[in-house]
mmCIF file of C-alpha atoms in Angstrom:
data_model
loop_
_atom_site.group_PDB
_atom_site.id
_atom_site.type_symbol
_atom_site.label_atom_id
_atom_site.label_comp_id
_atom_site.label_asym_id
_atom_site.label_seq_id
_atom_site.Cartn_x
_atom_site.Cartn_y
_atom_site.Cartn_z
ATOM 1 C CA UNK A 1 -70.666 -26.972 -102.581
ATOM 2 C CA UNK A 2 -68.238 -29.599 -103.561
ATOM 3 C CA UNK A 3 -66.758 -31.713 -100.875
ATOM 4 C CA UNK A 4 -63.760 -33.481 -102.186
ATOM 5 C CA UNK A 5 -61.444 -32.194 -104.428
ATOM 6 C CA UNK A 6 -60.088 -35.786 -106.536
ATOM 7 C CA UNK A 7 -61.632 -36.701 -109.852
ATOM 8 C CA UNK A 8 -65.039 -36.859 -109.156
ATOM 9 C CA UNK A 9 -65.533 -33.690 -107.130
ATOM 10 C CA UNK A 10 -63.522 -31.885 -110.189
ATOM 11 C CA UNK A 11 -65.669 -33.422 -112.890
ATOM 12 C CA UNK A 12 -68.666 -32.474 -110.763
ATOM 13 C CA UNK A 13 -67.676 -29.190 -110.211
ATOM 14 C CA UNK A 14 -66.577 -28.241 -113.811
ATOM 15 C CA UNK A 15 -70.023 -29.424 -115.003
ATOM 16 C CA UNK A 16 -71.793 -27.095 -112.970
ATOM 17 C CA UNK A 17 -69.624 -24.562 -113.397
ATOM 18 C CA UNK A 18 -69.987 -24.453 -116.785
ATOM 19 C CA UNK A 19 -73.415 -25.195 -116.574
ATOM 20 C CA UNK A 20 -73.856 -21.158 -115.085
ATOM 21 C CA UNK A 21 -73.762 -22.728 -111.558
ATOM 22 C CA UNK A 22 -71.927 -20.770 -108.753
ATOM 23 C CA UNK A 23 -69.688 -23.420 -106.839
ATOM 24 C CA UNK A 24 -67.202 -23.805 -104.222
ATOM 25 C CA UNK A 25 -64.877 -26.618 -104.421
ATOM 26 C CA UNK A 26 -63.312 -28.057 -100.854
ATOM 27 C CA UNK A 27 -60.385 -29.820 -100.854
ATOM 28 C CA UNK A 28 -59.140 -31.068 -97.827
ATOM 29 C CA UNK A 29 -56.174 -33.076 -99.093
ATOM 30 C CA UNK A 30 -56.186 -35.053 -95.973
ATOM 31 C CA UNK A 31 -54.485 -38.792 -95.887
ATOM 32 C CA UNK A 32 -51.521 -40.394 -97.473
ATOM 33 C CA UNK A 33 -50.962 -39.564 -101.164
ATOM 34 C CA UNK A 34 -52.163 -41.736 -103.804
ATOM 35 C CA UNK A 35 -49.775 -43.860 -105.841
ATOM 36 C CA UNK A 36 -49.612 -46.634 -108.764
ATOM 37 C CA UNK A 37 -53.311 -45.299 -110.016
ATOM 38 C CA UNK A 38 -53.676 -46.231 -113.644
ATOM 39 C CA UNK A 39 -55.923 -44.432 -116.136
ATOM 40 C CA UNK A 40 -57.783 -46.981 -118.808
ATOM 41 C CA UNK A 41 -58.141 -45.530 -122.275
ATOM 42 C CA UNK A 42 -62.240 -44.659 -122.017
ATOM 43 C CA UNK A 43 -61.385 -42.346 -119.427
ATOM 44 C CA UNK A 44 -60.641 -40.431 -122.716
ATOM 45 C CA UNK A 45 -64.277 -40.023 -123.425
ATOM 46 C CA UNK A 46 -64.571 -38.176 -119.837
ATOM 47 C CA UNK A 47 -61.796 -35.893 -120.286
ATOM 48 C CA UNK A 48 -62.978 -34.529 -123.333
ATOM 49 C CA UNK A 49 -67.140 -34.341 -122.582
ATOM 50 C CA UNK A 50 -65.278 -32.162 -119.185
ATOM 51 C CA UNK A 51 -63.434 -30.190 -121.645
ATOM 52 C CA UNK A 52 -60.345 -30.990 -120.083
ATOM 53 C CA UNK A 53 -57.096 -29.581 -121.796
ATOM 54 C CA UNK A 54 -55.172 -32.659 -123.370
ATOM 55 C CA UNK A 55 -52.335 -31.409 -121.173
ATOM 56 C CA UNK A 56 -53.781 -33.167 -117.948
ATOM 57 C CA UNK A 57 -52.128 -36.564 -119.757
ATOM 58 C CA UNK A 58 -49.406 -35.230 -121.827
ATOM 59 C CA UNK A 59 -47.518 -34.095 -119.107
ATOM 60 C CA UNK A 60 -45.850 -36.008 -115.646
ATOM 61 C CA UNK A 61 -47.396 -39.479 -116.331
ATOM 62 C CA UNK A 62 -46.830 -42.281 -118.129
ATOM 63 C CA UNK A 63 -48.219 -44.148 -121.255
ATOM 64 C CA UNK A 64 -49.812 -47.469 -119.834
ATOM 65 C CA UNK A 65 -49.665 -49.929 -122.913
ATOM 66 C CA UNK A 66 -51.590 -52.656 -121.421
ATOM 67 C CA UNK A 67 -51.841 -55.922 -119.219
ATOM 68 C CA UNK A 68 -49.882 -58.696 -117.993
ATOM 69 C CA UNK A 69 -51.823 -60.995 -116.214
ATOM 70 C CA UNK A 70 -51.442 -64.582 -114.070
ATOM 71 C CA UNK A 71 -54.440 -64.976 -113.230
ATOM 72 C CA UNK A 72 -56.470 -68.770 -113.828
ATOM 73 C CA UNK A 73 -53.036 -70.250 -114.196
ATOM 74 C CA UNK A 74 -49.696 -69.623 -114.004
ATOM 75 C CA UNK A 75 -49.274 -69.080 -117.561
ATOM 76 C CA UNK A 76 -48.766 -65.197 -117.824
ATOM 77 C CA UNK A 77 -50.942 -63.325 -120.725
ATOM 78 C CA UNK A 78 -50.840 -60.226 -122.150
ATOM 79 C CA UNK A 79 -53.739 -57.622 -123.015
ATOM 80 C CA UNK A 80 -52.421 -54.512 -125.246
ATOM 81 C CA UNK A 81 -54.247 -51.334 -125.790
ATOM 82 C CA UNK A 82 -52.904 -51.397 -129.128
ATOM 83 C CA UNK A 83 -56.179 -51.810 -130.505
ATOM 84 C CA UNK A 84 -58.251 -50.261 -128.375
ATOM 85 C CA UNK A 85 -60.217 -47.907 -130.407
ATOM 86 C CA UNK A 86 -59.401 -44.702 -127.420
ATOM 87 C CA UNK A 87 -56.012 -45.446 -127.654
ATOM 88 C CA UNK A 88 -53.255 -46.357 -124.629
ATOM 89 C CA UNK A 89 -53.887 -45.622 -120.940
ATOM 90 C CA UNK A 90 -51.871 -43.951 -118.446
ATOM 91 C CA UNK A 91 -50.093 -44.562 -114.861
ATOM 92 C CA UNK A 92 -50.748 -41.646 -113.311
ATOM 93 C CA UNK A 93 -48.950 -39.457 -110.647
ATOM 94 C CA UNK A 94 -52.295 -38.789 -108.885
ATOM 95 C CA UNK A 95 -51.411 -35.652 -106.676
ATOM 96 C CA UNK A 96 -50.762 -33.931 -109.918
ATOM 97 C CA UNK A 97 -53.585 -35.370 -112.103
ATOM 98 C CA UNK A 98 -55.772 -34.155 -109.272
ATOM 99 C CA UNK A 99 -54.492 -30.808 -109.025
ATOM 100 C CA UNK A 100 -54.544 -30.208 -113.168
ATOM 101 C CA UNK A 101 -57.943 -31.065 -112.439
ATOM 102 C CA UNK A 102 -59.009 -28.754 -110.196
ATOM 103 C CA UNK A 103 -56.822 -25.865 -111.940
ATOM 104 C CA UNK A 104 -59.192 -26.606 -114.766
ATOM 105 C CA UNK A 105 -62.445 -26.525 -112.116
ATOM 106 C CA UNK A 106 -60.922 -22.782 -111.401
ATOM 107 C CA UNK A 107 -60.614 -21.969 -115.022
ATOM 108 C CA UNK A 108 -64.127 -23.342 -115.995
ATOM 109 C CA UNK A 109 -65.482 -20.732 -112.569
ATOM 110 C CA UNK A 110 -65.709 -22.698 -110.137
ATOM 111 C CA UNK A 111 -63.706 -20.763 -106.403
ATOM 112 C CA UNK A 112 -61.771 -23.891 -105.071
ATOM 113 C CA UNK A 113 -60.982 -23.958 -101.412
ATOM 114 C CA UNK A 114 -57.548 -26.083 -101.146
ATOM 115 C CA UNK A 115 -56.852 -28.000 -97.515
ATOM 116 C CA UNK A 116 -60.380 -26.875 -96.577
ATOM 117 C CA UNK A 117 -62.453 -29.607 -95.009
ATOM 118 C CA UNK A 118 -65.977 -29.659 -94.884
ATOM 119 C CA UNK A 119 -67.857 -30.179 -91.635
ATOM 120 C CA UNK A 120 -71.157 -30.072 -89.958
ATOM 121 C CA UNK A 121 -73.778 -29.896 -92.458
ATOM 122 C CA UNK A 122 -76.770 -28.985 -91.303
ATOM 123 C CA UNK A 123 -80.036 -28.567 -93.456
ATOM 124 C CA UNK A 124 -82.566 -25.526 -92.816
ATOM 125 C CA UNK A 125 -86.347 -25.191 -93.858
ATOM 126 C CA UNK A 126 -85.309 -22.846 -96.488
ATOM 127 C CA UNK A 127 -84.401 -25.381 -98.505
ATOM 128 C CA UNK A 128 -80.278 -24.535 -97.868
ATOM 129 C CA UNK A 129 -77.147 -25.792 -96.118
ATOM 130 C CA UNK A 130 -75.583 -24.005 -93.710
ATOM 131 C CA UNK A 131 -71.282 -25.323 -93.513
ATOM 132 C CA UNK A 132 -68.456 -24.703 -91.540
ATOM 133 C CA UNK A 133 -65.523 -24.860 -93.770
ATOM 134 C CA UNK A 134 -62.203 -25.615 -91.600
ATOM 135 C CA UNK A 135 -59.064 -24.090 -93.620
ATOM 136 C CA UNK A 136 -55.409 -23.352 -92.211
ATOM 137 C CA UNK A 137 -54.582 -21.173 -91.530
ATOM 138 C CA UNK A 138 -57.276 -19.280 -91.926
ATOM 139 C CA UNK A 139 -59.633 -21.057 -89.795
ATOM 140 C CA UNK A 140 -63.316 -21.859 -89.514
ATOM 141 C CA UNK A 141 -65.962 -20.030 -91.475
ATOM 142 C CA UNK A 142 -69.227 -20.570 -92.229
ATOM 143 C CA UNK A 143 -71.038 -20.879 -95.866
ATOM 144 C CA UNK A 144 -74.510 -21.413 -97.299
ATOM 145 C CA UNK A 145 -75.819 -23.219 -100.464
ATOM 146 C CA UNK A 146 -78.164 -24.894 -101.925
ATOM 147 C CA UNK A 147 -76.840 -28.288 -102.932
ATOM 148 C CA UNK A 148 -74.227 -30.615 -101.552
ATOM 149 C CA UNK A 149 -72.139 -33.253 -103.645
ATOM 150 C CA UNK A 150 -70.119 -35.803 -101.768
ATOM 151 C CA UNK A 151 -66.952 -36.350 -103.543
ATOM 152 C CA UNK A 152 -65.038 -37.608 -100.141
ATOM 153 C CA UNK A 153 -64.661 -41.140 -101.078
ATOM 154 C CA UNK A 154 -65.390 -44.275 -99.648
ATOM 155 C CA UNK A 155 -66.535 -42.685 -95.981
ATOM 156 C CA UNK A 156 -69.112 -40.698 -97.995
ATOM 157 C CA UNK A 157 -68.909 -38.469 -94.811
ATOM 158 C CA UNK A 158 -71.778 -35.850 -96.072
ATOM 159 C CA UNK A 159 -74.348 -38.908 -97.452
ATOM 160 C CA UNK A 160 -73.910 -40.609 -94.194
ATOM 161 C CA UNK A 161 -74.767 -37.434 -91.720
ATOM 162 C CA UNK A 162 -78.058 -37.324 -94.316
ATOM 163 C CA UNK A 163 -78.618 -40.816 -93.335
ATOM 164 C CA UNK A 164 -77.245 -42.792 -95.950
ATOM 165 C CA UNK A 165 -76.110 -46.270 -95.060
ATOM 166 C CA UNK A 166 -72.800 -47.595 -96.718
ATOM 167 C CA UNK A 167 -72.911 -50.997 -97.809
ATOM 168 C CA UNK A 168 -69.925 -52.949 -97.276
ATOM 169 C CA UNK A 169 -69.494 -55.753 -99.387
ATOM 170 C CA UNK A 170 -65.891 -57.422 -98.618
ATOM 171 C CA UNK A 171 -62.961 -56.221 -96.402
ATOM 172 C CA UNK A 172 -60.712 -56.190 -99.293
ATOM 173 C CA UNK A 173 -57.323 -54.062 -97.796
ATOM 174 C CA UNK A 174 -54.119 -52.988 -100.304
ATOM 175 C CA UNK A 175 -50.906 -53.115 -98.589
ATOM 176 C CA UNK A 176 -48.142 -51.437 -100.709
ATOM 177 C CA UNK A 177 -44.612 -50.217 -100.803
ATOM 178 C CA UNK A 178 -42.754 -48.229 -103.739
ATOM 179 C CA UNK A 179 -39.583 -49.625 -104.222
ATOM 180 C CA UNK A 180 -36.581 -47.410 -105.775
ATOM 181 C CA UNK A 181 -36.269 -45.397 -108.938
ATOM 182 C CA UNK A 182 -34.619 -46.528 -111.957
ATOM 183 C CA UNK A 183 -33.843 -43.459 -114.417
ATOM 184 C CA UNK A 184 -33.597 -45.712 -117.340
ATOM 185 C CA UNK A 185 -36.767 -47.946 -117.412
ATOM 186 C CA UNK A 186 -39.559 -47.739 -119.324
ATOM 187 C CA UNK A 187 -41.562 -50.651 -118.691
ATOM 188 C CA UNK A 188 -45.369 -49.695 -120.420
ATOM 189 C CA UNK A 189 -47.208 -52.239 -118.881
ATOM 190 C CA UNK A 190 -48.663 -53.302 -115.354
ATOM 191 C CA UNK A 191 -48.731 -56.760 -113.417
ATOM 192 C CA UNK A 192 -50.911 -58.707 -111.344
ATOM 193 C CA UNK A 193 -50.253 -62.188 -110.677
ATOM 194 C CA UNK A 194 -52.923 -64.012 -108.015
ATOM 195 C CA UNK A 195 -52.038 -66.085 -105.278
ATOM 196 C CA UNK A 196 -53.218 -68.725 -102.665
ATOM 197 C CA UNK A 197 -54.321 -65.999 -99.998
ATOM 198 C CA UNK A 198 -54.900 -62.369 -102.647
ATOM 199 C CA UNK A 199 -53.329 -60.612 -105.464
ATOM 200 C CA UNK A 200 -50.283 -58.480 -106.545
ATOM 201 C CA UNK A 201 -49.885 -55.935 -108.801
ATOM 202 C CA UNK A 202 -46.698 -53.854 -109.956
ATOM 203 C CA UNK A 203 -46.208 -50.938 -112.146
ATOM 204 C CA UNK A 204 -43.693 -48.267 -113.036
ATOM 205 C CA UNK A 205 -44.632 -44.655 -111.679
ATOM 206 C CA UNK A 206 -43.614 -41.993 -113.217
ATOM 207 C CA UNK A 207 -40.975 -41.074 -111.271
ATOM 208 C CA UNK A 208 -39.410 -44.282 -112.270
ATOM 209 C CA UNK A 209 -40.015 -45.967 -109.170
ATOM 210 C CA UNK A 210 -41.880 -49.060 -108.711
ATOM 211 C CA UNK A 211 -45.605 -49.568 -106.745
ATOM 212 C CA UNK A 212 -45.879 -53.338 -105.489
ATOM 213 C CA UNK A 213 -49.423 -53.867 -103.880
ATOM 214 C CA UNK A 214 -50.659 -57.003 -102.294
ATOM 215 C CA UNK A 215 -54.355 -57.202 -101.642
ATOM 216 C CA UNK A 216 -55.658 -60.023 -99.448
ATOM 217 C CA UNK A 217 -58.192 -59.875 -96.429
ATOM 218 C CA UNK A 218 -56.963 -58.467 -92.928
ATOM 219 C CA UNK A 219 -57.356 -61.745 -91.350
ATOM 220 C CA UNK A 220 -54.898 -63.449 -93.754
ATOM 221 C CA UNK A 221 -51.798 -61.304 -93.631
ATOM 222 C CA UNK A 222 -49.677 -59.514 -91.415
ATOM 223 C CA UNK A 223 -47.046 -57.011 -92.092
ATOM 224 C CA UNK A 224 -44.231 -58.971 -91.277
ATOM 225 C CA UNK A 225 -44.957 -61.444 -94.436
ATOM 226 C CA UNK A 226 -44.874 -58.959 -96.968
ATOM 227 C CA UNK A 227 -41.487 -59.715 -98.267
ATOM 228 C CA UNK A 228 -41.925 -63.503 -97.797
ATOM 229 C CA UNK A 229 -44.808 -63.375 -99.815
ATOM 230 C CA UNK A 230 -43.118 -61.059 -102.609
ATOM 231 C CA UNK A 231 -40.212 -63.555 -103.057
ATOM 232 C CA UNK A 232 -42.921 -66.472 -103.716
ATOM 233 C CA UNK A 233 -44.192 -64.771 -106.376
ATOM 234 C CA UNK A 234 -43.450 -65.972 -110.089
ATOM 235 C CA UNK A 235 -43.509 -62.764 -111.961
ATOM 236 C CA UNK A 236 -44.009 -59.957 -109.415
ATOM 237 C CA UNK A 237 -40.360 -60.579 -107.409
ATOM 238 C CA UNK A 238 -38.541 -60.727 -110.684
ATOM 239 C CA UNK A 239 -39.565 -57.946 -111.748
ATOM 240 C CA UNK A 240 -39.407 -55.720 -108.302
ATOM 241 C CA UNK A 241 -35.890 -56.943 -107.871
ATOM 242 C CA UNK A 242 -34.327 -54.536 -110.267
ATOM 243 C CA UNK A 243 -35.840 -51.727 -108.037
ATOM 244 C CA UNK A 244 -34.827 -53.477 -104.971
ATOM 245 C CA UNK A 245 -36.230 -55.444 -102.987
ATOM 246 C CA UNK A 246 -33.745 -55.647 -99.917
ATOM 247 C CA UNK A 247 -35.261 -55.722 -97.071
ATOM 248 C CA UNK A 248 -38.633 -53.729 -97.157
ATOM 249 C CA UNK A 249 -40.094 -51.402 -94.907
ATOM 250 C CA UNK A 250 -43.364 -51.986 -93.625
ATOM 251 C CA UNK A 251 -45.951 -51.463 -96.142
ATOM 252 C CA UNK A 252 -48.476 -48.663 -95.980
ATOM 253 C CA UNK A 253 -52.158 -50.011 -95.854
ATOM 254 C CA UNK A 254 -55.396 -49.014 -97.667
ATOM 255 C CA UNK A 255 -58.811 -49.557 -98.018
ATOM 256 C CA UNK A 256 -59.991 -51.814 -101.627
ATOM 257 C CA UNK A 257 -63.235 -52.941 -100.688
ATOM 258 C CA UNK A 258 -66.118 -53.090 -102.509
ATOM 259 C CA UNK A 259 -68.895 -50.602 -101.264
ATOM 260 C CA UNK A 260 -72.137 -48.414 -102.173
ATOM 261 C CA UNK A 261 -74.685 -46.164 -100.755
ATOM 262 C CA UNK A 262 -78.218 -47.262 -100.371
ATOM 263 C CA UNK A 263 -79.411 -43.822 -101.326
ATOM 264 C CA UNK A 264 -77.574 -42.013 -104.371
ATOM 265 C CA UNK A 265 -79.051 -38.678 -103.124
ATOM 266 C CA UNK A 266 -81.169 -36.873 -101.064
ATOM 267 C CA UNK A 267 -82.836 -33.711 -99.705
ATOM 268 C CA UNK A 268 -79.715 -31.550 -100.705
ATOM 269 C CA UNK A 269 -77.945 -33.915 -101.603
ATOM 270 C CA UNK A 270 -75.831 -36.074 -104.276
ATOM 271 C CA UNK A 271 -72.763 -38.617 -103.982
ATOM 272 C CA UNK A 272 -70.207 -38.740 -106.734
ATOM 273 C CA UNK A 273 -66.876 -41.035 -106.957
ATOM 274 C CA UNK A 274 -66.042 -43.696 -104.094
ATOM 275 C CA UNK A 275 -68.788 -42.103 -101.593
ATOM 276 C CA UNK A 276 -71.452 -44.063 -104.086
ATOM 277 C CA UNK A 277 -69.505 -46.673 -105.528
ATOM 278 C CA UNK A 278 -66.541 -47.852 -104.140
ATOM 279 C CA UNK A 279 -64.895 -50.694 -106.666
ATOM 280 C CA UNK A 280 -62.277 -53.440 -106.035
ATOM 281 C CA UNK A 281 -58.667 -52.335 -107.897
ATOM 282 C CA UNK A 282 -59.055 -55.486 -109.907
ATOM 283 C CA UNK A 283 -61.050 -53.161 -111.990
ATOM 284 C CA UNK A 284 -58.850 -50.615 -112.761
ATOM 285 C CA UNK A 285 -62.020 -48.476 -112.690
ATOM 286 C CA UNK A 286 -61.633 -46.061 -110.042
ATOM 287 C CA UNK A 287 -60.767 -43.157 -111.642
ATOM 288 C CA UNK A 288 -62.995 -43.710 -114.785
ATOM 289 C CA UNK A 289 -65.879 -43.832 -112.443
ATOM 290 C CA UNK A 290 -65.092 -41.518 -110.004
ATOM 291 C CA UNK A 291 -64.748 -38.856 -113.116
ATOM 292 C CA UNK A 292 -68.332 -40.714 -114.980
ATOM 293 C CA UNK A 293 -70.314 -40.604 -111.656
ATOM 294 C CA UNK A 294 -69.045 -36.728 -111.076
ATOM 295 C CA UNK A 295 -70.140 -35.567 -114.246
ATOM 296 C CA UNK A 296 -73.869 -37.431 -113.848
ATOM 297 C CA UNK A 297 -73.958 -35.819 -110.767
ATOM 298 C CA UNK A 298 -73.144 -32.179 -111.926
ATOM 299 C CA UNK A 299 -75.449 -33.044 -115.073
ATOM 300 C CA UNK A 300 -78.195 -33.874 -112.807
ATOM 301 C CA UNK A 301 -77.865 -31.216 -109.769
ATOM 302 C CA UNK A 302 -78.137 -28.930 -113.384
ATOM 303 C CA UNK A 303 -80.787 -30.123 -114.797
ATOM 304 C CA UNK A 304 -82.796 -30.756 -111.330
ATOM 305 C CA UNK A 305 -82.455 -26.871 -111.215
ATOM 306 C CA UNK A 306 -83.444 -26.059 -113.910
ATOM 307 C CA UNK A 307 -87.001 -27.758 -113.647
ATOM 308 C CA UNK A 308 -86.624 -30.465 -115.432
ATOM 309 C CA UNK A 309 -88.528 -33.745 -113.942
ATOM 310 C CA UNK A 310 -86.640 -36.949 -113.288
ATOM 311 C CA UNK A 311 -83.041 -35.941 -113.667
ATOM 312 C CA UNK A 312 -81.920 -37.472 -110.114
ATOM 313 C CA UNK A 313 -84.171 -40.629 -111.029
ATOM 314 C CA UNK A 314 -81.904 -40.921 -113.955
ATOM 315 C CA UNK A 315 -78.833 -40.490 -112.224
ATOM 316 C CA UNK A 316 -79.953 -43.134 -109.447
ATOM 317 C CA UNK A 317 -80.666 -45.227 -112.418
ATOM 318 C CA UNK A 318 -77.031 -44.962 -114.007
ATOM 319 C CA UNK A 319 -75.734 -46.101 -110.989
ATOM 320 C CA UNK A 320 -77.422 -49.079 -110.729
ATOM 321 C CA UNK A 321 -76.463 -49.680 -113.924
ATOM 322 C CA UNK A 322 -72.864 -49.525 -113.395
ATOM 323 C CA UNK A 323 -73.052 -51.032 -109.712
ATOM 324 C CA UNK A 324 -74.768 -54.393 -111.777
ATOM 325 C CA UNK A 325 -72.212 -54.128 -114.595
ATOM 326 C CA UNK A 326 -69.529 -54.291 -112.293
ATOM 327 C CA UNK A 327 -70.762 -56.885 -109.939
ATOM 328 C CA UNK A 328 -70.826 -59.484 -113.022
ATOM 329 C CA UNK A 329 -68.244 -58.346 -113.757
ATOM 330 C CA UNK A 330 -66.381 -58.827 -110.249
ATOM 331 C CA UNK A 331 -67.884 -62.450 -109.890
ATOM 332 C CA UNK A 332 -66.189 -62.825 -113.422
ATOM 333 C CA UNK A 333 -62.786 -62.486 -112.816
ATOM 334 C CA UNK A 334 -62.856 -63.955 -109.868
ATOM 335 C CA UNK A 335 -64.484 -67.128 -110.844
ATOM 336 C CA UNK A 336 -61.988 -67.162 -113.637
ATOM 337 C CA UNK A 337 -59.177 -68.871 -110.393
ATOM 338 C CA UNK A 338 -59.568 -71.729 -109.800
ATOM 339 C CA UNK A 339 -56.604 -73.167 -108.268
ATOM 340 C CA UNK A 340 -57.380 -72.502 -104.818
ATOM 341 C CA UNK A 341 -61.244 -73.213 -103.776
ATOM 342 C CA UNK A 342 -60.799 -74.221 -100.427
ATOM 343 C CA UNK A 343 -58.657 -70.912 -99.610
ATOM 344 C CA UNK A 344 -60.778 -68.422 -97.820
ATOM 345 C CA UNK A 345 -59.779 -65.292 -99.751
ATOM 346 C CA UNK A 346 -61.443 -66.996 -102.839
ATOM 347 C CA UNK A 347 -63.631 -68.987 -101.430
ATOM 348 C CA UNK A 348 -65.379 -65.818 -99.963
ATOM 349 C CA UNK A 349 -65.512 -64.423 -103.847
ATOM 350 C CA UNK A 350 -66.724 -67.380 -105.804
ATOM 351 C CA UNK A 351 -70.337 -69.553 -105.801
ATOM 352 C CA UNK A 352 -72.071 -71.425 -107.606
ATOM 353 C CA UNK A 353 -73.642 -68.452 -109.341
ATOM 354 C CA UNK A 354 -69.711 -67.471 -110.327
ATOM 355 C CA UNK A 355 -68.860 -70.312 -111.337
ATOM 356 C CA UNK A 356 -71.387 -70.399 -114.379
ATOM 357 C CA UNK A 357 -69.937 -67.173 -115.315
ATOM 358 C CA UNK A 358 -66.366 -68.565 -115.765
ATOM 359 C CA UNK A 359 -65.002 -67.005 -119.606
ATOM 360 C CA UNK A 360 -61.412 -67.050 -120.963
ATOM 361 C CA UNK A 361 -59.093 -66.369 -119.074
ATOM 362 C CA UNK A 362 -57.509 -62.435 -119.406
ATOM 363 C CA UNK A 363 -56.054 -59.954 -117.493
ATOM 364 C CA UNK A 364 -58.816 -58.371 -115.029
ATOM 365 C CA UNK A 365 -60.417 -55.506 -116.416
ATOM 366 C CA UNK A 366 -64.112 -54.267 -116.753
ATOM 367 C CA UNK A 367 -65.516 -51.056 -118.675
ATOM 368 C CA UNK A 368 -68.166 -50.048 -116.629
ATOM 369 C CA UNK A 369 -68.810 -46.606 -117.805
ATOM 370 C CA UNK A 370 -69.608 -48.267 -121.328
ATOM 371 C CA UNK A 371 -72.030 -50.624 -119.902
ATOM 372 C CA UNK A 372 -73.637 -48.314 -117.836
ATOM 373 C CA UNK A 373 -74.193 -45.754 -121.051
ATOM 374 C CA UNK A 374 -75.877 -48.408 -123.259
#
């Protein structure tokens, strides 16, 4: 059984499927839609070790050339993908990345259950799971099996019943609004600009409209400032005001923080995607772990089965490795501002220990899944 039907509960489940593994993927396609989610160019690497038709990115999304970043100063800089060795990435229009997906967890074998939540997992001596699937309209019914991933992001809600603990690590929160569509523009790049209390980021969707996000800690913003804040921005505003700025709704609010699991799995168990390692968007590596972290967990429920000693060790072990990468990483890019140390949004993300770590200055990204492979 795979609970949660976005990138890393389809990578897990096409890896066991193709492994010979009978599996049942739930989707419960609960909560607001995802928008503004970027793809970096490694995630190319994923797609093809899943076997993933090249149509997943060749059709509804957008070519993501690279960075623009104020960040360290108020000098803006550019990072292109032009020579990355994988090529461009992509802004993505999530629902449908998510559902090519799990259309090509269906082809591979795998039986996916769409709006089907999983609840009440229970364990039995026999070594299986006993779950209620809830599905409308259908209603409940009840399945066996023998293993469990948690692909239901950052509430990890099967790892937790186990008795998992989460780890919170910040109370990072994205507040966001998508502004309207303008048939003509083709803007390949994305923004973030920092500021005194957080950071913004803009890009062109795909359906031409534009995603402006503002992340910042609960205790420094309300609602009501989201447009005052927008119009002090250097780079963001200007470029939003072709879409329209006016006189914004409220924005919609979301969860950014940094989080992990204390265990990675269990008896039964495994946790794949957000439910074992939540990142920070300043990242940009959401989806490219989500989709690395569901195929180690599919590689590893495999190979588990089939006898092999030390295959969940390993898997534990690769997410340490990324969880580390990152975390340097994170400290990175946010000793790299400087401009506002007394602040509390910054103050809370910078140390002595990040200060030491301070590089050149460049637009925030980290490649985890290619530290975590070396």
């Amino acid at each position: 059984m795979v609970a949660g039907g976005g990138p890393a509960g389809c990578a897990a489940a096409l890896t066991l499927s193709r492994a010979g593994r009978t599996v049942l993927l739930a989707d419960s396609a609960t909560g607001p839609p995802k928008t503004g989610e970027a793809l970096v160019p490694a995630a190319s690497l994923l797609l093809h070790d899943l076997q993933v038709p090249d149509t997943v990115l060749t059709t509804g999304h957008l070519p993501c050339h690279g960075n623009h970043s104020a960040w360290g100063s108020a000098t803006l800089r550019t990072v292109d993908f032009i020579r990355d060795p994988y090529g461009h990435g992509w802004h993505l229009d999530r629902s449908l990345f998510d559902r090519t997906l799990r259309i090509a967890a269906r082809a591979a074998g795998a039986d996916v259950a769409e709006h089907t939540a999983v609840r009440r997992p229970v364990r039995h001596r026999d070594g299986t799971w006993r779950l209620t699937l809830h599905a409308a309209p259908a209603g409940p019914c009840t399945v066996t099996c023998r293993w469990i991933v948690d692909a239901t992001g950052r509430r990890a809600a099967i790892a937790v019943t186990a008795g998992a603990r989460r780890h919170v690590e910040d109370r990072l929160t994205a507040h966001h609004l998508t502004l309207g569509a303008l048939p003509d523009a083709t803007d390949g790049h994305s923004l973030v600009e920092s500021t005194p209390d957080g950071w913004w980021y803009t890009t062109l969707l795909p359906s031409r409209r534009r995603l402006v996000s503002y992340f910042t800690d609960p205790d420094l913003f309300t609602p009501a400032d989201f447009r005052r804040r927008l119009l002090t921005t250097r780079y963001v505003a200007p470029t939003a005001d072709a879409h329209g700025i006016g006189t914004p709704n409220h924005p919609r609010r979301a969860p950014a923080h940094t989080a992990h699991l204390d265990q990675v799995h269990g008896d039964g168990w495994i946790a794949a995607g957000d439910a074992v390692l939540a990142f920070d968007p300043v990242s940009s590596q959401g989806i490219l772990t989500a989709l690395y972290t569901g195929l180690g967990a599919g590689q590893a429920i495999d190979t588990h089965l089939r006898g092999i000693p030390g295959a969940l060790d390993a898997y534990t072990a690769k997410i340490t490795t990324a969880r580390t990468a990152y975390q340097h990483a994170h400290r990175t890019v946010h000793a790299q501002e400087t401009r506002w140390p007394d602040r509390p949004f910054w103050s809370r993300r910078q140390g002595t220990a990040a200060a030491r770590t301070v590089g050149p200055a460049h637009a925030p990204g980290l490649h985890v899944y290619r530290e975590a492979d070396r």
